[in-house]
Short mmCIF file of C-alpha atoms in Angstrom, two decimals:
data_model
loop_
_atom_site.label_atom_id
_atom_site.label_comp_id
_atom_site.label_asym_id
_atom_site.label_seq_id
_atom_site.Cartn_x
_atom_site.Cartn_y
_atom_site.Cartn_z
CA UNK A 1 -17.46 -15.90 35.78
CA UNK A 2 -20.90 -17.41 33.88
CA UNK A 3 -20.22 -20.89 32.29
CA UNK A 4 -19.45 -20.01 28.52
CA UNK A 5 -22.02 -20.32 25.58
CA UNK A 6 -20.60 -21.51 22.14
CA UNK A 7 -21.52 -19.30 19.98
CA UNK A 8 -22.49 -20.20 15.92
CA UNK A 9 -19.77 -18.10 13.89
CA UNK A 10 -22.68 -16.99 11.54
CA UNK A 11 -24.15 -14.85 14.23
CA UNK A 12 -21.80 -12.47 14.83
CA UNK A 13 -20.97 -10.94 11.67
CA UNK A 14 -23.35 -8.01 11.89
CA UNK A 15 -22.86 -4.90 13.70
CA UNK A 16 -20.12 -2.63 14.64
CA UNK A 17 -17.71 -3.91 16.99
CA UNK A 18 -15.34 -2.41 19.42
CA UNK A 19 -12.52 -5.13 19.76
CA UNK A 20 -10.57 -5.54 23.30
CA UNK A 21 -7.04 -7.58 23.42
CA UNK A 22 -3.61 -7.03 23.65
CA UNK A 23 -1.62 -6.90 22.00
CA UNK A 24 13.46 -10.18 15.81
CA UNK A 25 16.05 -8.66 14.48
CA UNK A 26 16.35 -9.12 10.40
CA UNK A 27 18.30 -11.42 9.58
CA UNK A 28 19.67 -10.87 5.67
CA UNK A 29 20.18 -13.97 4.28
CA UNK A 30 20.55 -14.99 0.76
CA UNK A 31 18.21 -16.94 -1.31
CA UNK A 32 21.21 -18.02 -3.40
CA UNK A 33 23.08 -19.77 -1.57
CA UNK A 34 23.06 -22.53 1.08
CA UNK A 35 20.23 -24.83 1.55
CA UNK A 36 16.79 -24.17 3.48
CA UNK A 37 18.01 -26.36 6.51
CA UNK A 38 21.53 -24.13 6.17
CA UNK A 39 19.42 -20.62 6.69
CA UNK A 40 17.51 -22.30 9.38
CA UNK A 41 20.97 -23.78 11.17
CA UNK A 42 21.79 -20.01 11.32
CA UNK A 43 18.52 -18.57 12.56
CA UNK A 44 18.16 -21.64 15.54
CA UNK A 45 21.29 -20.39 16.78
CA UNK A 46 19.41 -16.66 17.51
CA UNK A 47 16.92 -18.24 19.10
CA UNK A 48 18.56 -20.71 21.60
CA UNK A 49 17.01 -20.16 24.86
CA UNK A 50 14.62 -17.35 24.23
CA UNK A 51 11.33 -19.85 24.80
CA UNK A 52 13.25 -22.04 27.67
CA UNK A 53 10.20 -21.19 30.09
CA UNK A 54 8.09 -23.17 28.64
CA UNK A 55 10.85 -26.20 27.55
CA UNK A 56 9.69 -27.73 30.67
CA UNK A 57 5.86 -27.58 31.32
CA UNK A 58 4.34 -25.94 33.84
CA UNK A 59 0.43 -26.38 35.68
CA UNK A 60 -0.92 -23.60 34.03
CA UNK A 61 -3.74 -23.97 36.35
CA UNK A 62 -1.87 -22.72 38.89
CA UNK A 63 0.63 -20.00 36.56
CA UNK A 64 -2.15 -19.42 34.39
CA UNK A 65 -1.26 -18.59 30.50
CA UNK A 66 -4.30 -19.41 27.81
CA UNK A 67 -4.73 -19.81 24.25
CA UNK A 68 -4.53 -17.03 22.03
CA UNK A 69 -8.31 -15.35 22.73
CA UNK A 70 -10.06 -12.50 21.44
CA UNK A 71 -12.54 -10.23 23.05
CA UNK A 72 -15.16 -8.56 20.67
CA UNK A 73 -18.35 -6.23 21.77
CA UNK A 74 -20.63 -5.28 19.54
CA UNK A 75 -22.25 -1.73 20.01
CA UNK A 76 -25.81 -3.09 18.71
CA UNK A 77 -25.47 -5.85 22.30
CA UNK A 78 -23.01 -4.27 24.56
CA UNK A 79 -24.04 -5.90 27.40
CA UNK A 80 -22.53 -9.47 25.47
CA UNK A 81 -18.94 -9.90 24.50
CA UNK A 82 -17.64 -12.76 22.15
CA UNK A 83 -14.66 -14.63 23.17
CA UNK A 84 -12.60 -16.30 19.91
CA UNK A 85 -10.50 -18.95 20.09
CA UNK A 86 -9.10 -21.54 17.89
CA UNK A 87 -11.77 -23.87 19.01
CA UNK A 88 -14.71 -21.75 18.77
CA UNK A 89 -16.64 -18.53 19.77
CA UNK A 90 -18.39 -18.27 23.16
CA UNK A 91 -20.88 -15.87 24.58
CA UNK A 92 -19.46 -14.10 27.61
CA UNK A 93 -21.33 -11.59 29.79
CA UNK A 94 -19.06 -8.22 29.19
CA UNK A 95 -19.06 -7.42 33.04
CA UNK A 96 -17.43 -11.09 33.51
CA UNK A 97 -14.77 -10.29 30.09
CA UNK A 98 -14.31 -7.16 31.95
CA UNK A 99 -13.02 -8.60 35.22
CA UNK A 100 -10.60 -11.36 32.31
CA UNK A 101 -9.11 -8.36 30.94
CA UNK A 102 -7.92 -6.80 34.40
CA UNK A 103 -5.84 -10.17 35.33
CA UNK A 104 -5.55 -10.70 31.88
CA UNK A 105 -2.36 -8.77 31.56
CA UNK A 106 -0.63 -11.02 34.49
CA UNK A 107 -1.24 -14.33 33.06
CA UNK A 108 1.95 -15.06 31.34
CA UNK A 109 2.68 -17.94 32.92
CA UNK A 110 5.22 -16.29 35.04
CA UNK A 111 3.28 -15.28 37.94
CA UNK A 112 0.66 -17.76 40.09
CA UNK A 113 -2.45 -17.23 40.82
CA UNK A 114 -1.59 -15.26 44.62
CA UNK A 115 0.90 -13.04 42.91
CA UNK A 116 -1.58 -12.11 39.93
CA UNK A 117 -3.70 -11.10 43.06
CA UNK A 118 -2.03 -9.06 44.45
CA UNK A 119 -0.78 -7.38 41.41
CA UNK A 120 -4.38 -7.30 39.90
CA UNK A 121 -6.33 -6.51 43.78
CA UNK A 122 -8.70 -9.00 42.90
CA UNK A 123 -8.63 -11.41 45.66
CA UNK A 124 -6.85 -14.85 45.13
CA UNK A 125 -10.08 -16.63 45.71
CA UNK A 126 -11.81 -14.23 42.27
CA UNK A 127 -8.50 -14.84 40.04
CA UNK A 128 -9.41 -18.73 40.68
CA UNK A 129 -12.87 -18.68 39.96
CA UNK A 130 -11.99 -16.47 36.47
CA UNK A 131 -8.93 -19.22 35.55
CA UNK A 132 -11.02 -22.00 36.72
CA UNK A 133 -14.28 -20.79 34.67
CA UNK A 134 -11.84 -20.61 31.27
CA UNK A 135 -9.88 -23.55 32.08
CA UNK A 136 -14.10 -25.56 31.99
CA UNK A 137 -13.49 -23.80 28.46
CA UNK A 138 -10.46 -25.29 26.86
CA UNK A 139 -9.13 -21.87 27.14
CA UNK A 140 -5.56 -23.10 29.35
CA UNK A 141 -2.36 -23.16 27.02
CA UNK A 142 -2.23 -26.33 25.65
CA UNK A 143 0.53 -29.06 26.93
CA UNK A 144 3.48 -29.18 24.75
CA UNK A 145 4.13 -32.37 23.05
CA UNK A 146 6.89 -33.39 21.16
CA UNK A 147 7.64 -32.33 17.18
CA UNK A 148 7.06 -36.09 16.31
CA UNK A 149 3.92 -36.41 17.94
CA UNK A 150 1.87 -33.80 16.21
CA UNK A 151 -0.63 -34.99 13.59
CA UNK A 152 0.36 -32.83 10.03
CA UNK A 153 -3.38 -33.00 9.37
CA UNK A 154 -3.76 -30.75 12.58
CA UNK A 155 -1.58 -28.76 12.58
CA UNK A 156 -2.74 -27.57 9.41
CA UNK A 157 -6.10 -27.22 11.00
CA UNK A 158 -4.92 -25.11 13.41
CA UNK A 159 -3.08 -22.87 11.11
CA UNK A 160 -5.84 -22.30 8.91
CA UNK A 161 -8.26 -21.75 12.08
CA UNK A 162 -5.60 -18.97 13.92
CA UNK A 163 -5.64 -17.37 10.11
CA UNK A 164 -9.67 -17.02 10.59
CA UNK A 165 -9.66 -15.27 13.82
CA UNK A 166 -6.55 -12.94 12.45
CA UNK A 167 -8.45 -12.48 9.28
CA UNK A 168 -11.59 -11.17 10.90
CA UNK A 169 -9.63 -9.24 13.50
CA UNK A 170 -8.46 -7.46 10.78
CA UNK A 171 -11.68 -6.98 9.39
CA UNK A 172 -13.04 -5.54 12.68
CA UNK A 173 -10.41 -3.40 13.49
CA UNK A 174 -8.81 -2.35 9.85
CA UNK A 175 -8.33 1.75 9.65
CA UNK A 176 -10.61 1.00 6.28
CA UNK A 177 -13.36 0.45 8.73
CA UNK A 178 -13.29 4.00 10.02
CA UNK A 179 -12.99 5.53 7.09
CA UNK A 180 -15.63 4.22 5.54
CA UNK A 181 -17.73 5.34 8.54
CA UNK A 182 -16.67 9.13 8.33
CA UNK A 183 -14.36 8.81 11.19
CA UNK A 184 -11.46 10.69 10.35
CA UNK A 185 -10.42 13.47 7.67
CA UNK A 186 -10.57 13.54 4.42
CA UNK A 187 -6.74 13.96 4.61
CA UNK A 188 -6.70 10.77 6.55
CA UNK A 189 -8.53 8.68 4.07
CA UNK A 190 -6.49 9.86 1.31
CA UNK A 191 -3.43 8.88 3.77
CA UNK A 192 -5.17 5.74 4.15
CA UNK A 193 -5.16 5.19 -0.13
CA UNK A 194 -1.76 6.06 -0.20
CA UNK A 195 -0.66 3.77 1.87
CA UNK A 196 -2.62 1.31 0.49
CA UNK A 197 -1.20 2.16 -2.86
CA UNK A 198 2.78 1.46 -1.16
CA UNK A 199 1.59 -1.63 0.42
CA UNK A 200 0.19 -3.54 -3.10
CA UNK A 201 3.42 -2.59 -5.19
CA UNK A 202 5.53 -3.84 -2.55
CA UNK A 203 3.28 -7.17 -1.87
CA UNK A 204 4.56 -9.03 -5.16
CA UNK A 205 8.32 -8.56 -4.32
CA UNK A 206 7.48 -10.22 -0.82
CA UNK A 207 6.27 -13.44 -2.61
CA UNK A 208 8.91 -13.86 -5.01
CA UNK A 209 11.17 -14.28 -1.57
CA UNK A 210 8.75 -16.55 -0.47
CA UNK A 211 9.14 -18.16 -4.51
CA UNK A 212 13.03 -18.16 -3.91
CA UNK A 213 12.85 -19.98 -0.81
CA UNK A 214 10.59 -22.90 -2.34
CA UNK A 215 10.70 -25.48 -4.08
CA UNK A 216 8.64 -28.08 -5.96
CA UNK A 217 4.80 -27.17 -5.61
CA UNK A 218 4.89 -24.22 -3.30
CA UNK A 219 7.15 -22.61 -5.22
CA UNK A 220 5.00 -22.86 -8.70
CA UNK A 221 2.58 -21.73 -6.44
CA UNK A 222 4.13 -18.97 -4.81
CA UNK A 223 5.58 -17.51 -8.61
CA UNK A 224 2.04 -17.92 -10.06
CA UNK A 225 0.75 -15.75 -7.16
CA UNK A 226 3.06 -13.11 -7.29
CA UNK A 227 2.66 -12.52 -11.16
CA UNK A 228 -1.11 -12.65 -10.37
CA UNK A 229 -0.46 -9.55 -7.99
CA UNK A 230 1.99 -7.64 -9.91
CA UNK A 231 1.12 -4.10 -11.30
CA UNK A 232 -2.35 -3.95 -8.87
CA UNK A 233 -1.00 -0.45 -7.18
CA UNK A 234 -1.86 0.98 -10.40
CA UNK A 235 -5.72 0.35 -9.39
CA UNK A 236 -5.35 2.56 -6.64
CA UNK A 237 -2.89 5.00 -8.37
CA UNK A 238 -6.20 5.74 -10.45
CA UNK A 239 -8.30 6.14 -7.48
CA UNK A 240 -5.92 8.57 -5.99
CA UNK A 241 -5.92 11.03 -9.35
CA UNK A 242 -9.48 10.52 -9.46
CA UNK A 243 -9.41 12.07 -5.94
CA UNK A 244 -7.36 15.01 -6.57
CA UNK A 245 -3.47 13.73 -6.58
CA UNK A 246 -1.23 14.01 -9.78
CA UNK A 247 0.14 10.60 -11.14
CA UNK A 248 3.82 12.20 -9.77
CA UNK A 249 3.11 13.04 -6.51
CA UNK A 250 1.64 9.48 -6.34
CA UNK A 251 4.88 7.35 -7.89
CA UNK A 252 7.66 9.64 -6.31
CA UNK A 253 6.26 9.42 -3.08
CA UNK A 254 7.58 7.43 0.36
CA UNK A 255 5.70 4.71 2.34
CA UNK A 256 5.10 5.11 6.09
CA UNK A 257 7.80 3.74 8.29
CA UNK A 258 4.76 1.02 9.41
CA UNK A 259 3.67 0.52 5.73
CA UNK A 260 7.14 -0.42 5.33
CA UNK A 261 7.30 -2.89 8.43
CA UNK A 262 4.73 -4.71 7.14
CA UNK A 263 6.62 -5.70 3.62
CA UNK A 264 9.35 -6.53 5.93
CA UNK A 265 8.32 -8.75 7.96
CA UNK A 266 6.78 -11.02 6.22
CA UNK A 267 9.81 -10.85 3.88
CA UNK A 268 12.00 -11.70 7.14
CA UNK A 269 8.85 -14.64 8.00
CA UNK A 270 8.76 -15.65 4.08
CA UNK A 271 12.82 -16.39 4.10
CA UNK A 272 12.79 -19.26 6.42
CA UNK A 273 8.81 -20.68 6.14
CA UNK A 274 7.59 -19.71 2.47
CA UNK A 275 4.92 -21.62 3.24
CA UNK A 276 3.81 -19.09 5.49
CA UNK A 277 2.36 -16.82 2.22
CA UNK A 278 -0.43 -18.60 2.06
CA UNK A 279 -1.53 -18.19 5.69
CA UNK A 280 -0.66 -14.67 4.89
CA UNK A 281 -3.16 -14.29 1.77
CA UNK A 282 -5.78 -16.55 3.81
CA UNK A 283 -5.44 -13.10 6.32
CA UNK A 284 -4.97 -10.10 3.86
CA UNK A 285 -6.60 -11.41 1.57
CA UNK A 286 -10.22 -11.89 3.35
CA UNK A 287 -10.03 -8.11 4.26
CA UNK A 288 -11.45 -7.19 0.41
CA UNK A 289 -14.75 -5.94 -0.22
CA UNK A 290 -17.79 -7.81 -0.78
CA UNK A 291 -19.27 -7.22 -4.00
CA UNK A 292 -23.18 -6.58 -2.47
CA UNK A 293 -21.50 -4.01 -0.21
CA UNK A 294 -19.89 -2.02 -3.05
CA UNK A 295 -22.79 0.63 -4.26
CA UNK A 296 -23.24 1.62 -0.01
CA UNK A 297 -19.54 2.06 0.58
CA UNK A 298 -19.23 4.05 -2.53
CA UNK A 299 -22.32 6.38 -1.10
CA UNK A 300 -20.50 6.56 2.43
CA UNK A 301 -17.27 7.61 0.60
CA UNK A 302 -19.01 10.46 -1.08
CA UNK A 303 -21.25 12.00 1.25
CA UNK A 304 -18.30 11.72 4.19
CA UNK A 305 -15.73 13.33 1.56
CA UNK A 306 -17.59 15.31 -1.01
CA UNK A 307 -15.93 13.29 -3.96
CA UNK A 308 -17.34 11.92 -6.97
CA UNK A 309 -19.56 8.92 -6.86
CA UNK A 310 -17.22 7.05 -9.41
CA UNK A 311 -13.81 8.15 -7.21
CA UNK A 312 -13.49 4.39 -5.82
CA UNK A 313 -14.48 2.44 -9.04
CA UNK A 314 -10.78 1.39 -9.73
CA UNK A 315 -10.15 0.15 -6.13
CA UNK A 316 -13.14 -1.49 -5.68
CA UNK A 317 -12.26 -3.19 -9.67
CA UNK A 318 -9.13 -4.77 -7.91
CA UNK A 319 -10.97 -5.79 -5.00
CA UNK A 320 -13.07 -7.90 -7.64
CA UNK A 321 -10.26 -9.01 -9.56
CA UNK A 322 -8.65 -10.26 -6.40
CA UNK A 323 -12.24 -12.50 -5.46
CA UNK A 324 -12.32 -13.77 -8.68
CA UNK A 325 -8.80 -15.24 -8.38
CA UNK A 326 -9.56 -16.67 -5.04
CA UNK A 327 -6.57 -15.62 -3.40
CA UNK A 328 -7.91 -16.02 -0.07
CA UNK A 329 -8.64 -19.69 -0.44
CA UNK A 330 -4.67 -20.37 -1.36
CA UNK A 331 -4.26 -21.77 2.11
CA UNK A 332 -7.05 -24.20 2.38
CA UNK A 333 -6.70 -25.26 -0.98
CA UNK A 334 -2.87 -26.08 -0.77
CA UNK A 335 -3.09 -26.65 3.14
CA UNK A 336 -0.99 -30.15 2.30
CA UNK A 337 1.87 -27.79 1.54
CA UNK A 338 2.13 -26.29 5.39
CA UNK A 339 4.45 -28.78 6.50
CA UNK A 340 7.47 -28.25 8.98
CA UNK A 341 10.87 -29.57 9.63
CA UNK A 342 10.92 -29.10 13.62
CA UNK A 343 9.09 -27.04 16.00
CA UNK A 344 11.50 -23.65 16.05
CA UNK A 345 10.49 -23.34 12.51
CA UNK A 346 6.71 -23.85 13.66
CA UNK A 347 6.27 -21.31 16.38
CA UNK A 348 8.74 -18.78 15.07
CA UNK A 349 6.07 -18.77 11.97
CA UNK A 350 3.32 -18.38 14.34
CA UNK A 351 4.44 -15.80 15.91
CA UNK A 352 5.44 -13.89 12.90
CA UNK A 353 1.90 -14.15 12.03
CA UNK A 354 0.98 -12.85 15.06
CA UNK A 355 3.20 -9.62 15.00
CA UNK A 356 2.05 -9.15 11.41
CA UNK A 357 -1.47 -8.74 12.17
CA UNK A 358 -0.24 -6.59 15.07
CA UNK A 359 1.50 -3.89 12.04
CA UNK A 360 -1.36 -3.63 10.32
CA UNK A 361 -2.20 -1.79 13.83
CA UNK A 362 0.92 -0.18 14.01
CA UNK A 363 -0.40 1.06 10.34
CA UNK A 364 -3.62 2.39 11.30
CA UNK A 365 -2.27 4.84 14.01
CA UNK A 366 0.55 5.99 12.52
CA UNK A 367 -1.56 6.62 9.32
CA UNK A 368 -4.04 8.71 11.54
CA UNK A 369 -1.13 10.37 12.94
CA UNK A 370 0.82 11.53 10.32
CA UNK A 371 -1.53 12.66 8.26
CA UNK A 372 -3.83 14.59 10.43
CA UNK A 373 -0.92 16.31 11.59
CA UNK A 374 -0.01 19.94 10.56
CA UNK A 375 3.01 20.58 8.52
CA UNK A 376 3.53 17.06 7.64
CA UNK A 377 4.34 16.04 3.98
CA UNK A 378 1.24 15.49 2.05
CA UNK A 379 2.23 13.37 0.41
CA UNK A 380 4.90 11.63 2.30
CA UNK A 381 8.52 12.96 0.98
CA UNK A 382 11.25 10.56 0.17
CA UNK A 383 14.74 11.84 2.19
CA UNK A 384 17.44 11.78 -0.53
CA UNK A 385 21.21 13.30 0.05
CA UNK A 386 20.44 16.34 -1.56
CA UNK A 387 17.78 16.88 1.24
CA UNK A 388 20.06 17.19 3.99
#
């Protein structure tokens, strides 16, 4: 594999990109009730064991596992793929990502080098020269070090750099992106609005849990931001009558199961690390709209659906409302409240994170499927008693 080239983040915004990467039980506790450290005494008892691999260290030179990357190739340059870590961005030729992604897969620190050979039929000499090229890239797992030893101020930093790369994933790969392009039905992209519509009423409710389970400064912070985000669903209630739907079939009816598994997990993340909200908004929260792109998405919107010109005005009026109260910048400007009382509470945030940028996946197919499928609900029906 080519020695890496660090790339300058501003140069990779443009263009359409066609991203390549991979991809616990609720626990109901109450916010009255028992102390922080008491809800977290219960949850470390769950997870007892289930990261004991990597309790002792191992040469991940030879069982290779690597940071968290990301793999982006942009249709304008196909012939270049980005690689994003927390670190940086690096220019990668896409026939050397290419031969990554097939060993990719295997390195989960569980099988060496030979046996990721022979599973991968690259030879064991080519699945060196691939780890051994990253590894000249800071791109091996880092070594664990003790909770005591890590420096608050960066930690933080790397919080608030994993948020980036989640945030722009999400940007790159939201289902927003291909509806806006004309890439799916017009029954799809009022699926898409619908959705949208379950996921802002339900936001607010998420971060009064996260308000509950605060105290001092975050939790000021966390109540001012959830009154700051109540009653925004009506935004897109308007957009939806504007596009054809009656104010009841909005209200009455039911969120995709996905739609749904987004407001719970972070209400299951939000329980035990409140703190964890404003990673959150630094991720949701960069997916709005730029103002200077406004007038072209509003022509895409209309020629690709045959709607009025005006249909999106009270969307894209939230969107606004939502910049101007600089939501997005809650984590960096309160990064002195992500703090951490030992490293279970640490990771299992992280990887909360991590499966909640993974839903808003889950979202996007499931929102293609069901509503470009025949005889479904349109909209989406709740189940009561009397429908059984």
């Amino acid at each position: 594999m080519n020695a890496f080239k660090e790339k300058s983040h501003e140069a990779q915004e443009s263009g359409c990109s066609q991203n390549q990467h991979t991809s616990r039980q609720w626990c109901y506790l109450r916010l009255t009730g028992g102390t922080r450290a008491a809800r977290w005494a219960a949850l470390e008892a769950r997870y007892q064991g289930e990261m004991s691999m990597f309790d002792v260290e191992r040469d991940w030179n030879e069982f290779p596992k690597f940071r968290h990357n990301l793999w982006t190739t942009f249709a304008d340059n196909p012939d270049l793929t980005y690689l994003t870590v927390s670190h940086g961005k690096f220019e990668v030729l896409t026939s050397d990502a290419r031969e990554f992604l097939k060993i990719r897969g295997f390195c989960t620190g569980h099988n060496s080098v030979d046996q990721i050979s022979e599973k991968s039929g690259f030879s064991s000499a080519k699945v060196r020269e691939i780890v051994d090229s990253l590894a000249a890239g800071d791109m091996l797992r880092r070594k664990a070090r003790p909770f005591r030893d890590l420096d608050p101020l960066e930690v933080q930093g790397m919080l608030l750099a994993a948020a980036g790369i989640w945030a722009e994933q999400l940007r790159e790969t939201h289902i927003a992106v291909e509806v806006f392009n004309g890439d799916v039905s017009h029954r799809v992209a009022i699926g898409w609005l619908l959705e949208t519509y379950h996921y802002i009423k339900a936001f607010p409710s998420a971060i009064d849990i996260a308000a509950g389970a605060a105290s001092g400064e975050l939790r000021s912070v966390m109540e001012e931001y959830a009154n700051q985000e109540r009653g925004h669903e009506q935004f897109v209630e308007d957009t939806l009558v504007r596009l054809g739907l009656t104010r009841d079939e909005v209200r009455t009816s039911t969120p995709l199961v996905t739609t749904r598994l987004i407001d719970l997990l972070m209400k299951e993340m939000f329980v035990t690390t409140p703190q964890a909200a404003l990673l959150v908004a630094a991720i949701v929260e960069a997916d709005d709209f730029e103002e200077d792109e406004l007038p072209s998405l509003s022509r895409q919107f209309t020629q690709h659906y045959g709607v009025d010109q005006d249909a999106l005005d009270p969307l894209f009026r939230h969107s606004m409302i939502d910049a101007e109260l600089g939501h997005g910048e809650l984590a960096e400007r309160y990064r002195h409240l992500l703090t951490f009382g030992n490293e279970h509470e640490l990771n299992d945030m992280v990887n909360k994170l991590h499966d909640l940028k993974h839903a808003f996946d889950a979202q996007k197919l499931e929102i293609k499927e069901y509503y470009s499928r025949e005889g479904n609900y349109f909209p989406r029906q709740v189940v009561d008693y009397f429908a059984i």
